CSV table of C-alpha atoms in Angstrom, one decimal:
chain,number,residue,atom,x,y,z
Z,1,UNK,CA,0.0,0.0,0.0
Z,2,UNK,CA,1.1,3.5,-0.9
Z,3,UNK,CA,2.9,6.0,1.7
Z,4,UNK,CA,-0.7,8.2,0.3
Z,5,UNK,CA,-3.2,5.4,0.6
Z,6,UNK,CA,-2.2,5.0,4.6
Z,7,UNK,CA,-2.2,8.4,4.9
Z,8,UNK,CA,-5.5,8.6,3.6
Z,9,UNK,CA,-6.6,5.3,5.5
Z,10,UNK,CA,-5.4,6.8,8.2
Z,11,UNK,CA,-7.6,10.0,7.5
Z,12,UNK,CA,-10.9,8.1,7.2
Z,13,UNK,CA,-10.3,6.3,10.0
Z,14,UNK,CA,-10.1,9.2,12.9
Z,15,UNK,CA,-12.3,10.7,11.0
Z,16,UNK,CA,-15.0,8.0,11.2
Z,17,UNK,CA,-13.5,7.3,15.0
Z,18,UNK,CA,-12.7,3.8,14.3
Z,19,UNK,CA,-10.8,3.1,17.3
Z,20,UNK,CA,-10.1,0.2,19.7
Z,21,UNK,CA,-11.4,-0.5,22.6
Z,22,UNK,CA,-10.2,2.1,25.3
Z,23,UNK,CA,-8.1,0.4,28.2
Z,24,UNK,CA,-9.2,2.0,32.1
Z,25,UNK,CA,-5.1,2.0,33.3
Z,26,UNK,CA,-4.7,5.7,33.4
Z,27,UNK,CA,-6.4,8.3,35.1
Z,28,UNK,CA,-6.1,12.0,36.3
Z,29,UNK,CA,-3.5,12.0,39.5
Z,30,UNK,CA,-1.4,9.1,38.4
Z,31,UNK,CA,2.4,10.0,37.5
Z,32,UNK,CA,2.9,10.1,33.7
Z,33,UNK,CA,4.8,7.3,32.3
Z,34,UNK,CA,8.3,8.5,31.5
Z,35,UNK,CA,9.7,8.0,28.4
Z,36,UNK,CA,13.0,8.6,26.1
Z,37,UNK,CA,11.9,9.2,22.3
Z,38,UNK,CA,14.2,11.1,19.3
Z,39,UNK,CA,12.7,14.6,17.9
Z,40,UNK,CA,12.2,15.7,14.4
Z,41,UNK,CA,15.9,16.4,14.6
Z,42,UNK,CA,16.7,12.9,16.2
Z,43,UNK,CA,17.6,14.4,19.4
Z,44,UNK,CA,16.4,12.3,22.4
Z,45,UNK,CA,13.9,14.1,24.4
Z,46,UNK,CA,12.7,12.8,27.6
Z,47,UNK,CA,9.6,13.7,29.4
Z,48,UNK,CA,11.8,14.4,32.9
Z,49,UNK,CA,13.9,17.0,31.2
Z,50,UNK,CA,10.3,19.0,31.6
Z,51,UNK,CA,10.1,18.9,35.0
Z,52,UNK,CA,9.1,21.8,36.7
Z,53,UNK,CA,6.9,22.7,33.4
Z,54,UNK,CA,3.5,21.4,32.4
Z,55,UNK,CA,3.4,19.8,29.3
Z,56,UNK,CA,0.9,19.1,26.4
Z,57,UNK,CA,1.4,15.2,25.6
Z,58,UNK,CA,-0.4,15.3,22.5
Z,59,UNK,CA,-0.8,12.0,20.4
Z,60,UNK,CA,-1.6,12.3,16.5
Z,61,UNK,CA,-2.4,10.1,14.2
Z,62,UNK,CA,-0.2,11.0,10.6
Z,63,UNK,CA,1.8,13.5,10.0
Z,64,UNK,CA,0.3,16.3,7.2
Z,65,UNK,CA,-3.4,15.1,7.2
Z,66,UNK,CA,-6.1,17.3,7.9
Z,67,UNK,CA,-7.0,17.2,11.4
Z,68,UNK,CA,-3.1,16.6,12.4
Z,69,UNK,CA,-2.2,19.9,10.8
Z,70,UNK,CA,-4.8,21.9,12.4
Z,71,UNK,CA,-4.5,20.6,15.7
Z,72,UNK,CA,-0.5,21.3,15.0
Z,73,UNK,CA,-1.0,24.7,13.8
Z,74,UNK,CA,-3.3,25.6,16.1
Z,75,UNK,CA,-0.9,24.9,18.7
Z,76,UNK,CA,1.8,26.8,16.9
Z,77,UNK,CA,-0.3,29.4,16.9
Z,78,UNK,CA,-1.4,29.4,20.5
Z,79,UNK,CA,2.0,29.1,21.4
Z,80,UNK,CA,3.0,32.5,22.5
Z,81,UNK,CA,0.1,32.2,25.2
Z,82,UNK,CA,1.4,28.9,25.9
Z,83,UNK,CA,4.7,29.4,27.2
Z,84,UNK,CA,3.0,32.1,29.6
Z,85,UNK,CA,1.4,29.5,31.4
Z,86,UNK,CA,4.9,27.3,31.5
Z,87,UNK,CA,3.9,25.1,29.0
Z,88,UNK,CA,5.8,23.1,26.7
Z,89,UNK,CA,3.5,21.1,23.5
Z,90,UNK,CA,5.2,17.8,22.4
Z,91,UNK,CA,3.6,15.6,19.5
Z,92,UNK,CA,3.5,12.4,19.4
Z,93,UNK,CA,3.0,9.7,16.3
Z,94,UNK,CA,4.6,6.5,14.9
Z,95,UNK,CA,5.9,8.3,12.1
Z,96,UNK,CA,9.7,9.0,11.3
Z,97,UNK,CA,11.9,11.6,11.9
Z,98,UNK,CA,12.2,12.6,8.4
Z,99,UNK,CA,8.3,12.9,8.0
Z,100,UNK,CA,8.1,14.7,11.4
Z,101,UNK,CA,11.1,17.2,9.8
Z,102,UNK,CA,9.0,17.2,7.2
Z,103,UNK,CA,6.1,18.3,8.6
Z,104,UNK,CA,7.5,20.5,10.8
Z,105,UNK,CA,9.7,22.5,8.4
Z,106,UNK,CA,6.6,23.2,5.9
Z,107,UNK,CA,4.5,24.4,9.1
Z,108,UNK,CA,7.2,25.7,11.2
Z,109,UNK,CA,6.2,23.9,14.1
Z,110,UNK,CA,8.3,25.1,17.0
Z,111,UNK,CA,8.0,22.2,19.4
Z,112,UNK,CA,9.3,18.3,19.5
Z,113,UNK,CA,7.0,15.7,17.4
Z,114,UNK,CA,8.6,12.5,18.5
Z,115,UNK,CA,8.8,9.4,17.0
Z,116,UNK,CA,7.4,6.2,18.5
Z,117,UNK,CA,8.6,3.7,15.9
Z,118,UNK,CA,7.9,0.6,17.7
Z,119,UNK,CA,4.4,2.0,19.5
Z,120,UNK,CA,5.3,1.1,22.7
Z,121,UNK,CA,5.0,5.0,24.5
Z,122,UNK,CA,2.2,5.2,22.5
Z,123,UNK,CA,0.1,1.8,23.6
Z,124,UNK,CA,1.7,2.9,27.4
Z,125,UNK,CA,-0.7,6.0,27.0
Z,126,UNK,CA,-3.8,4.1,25.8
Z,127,UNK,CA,-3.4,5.4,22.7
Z,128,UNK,CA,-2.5,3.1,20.3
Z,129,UNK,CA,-5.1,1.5,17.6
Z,130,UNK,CA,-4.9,-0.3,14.3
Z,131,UNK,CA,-6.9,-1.1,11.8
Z,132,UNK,CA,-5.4,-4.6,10.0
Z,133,UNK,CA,-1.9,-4.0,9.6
Z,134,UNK,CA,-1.7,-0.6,10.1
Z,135,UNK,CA,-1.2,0.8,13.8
Z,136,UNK,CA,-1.2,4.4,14.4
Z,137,UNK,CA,-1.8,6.9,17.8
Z,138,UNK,CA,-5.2,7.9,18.3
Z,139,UNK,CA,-5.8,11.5,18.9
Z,140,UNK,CA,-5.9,11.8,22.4
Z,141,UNK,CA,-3.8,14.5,24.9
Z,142,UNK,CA,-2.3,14.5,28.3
Z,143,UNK,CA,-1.8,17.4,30.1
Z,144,UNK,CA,0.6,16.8,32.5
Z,145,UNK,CA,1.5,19.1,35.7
Z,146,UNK,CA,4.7,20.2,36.8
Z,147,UNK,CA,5.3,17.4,38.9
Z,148,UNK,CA,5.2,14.6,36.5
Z,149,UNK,CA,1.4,13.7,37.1
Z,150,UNK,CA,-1.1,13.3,34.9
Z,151,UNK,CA,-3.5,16.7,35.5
Z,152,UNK,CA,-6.3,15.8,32.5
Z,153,UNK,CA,-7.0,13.4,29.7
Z,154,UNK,CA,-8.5,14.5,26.9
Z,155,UNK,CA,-10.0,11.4,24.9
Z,156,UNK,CA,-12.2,12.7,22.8
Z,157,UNK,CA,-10.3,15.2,20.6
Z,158,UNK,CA,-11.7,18.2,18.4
Z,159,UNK,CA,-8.6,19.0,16.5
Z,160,UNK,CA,-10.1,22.1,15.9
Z,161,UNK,CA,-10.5,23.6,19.0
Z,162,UNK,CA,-8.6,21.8,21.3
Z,163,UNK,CA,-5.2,24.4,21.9
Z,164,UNK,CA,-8.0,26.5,23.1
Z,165,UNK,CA,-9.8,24.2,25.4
Z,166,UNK,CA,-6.6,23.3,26.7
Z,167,UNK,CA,-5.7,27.0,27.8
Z,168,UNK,CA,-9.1,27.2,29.4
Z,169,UNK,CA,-8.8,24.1,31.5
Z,170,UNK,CA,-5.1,25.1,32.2
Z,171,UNK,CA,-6.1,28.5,33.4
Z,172,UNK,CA,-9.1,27.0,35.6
Z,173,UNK,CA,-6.2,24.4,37.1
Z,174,UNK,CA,-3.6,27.4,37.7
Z,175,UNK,CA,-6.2,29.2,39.9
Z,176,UNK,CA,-7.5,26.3,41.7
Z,177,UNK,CA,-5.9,26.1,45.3
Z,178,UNK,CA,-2.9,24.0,45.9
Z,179,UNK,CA,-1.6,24.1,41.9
């Protein structure tokens, strides 16, 4: 099958939310799973060299479809507000480094999009599916606090509007006591 055919299989497939069954393991509290994975550069970047910051744990299906570029711009795009609150956005997908280069280059996407080649961060975060052969991340984020815990799941994903609900919920979780 064509690099453009999964792509597009791909495509239909979080667009028509075929996904697997969702696991329970995670939940709002829980530390984050750490992880190693190589950037767009192929640097490693690991989640503890964030600590102290909240981070955006995004998981995307394909590099340059439709929804993945919107939700990726739109975080670009939000980004100046972002860092504000502390935050730092990392993507996450099964694709290479070159595609995520790729893709960040003809964007200009200012943040890591690691690669999870093997699937295994990805599946650690409930968010791997397949369809057949072809596994890929579902679109799904984790916002994670400064401390390495898991603040909110988002599971249900408008790629559209999601930098934005993630700046509300952020700001509602910077004023509450004890954050």
């Amino acid at each position: 099958m064509s690099v453009v055919s999964r792509r597009g299989l791909a495509g239909l497939l979080t667009l028509f939310g075929l996904h697997t069954a969702q696991a329970a393991g995670l939940d709002v509290g829980q530390p984050a799973p750490g992880f190693t994975l190589n950037d767009q550069a192929g640097n490693s970047v690991r989640l503890d060299d964030y600590r102290g910051r909240w981070v955006v744990l995004y998981f995307y299906p394909k590099d340059d479809t439709p929804g993945c570029t919107t939700e990726a711009c739109n975080f670009r795009d939000d980004l100046p507000t972002l860092r504000k609150m502390n935050v730092q956005i990392l993507g996450v997908s099964l694709d290479d480094s070159a595609s995520h280069a790729q893709f960040a280059e003809k964007y200009r996407l200012p943040f890591p999009l690691l690669t999870d080649g093997t699937g295994e961060v990805t599946r650690r975060y409930e968010s791997l599916t397949s369809f057949g052969p072809f596994k890929f991340a579902k679109r799904q984020t984790f916002l994670i606090d400064p401390e390495g815990r898991i603040a909110k799941i988002y599971r249900d994903v408008k790629a559209s509007t999601h930098s934005r609900e993630i700046q509300q919920d952020l700001k509602a979780l910077l004023q509450s006591p004890g954050t």
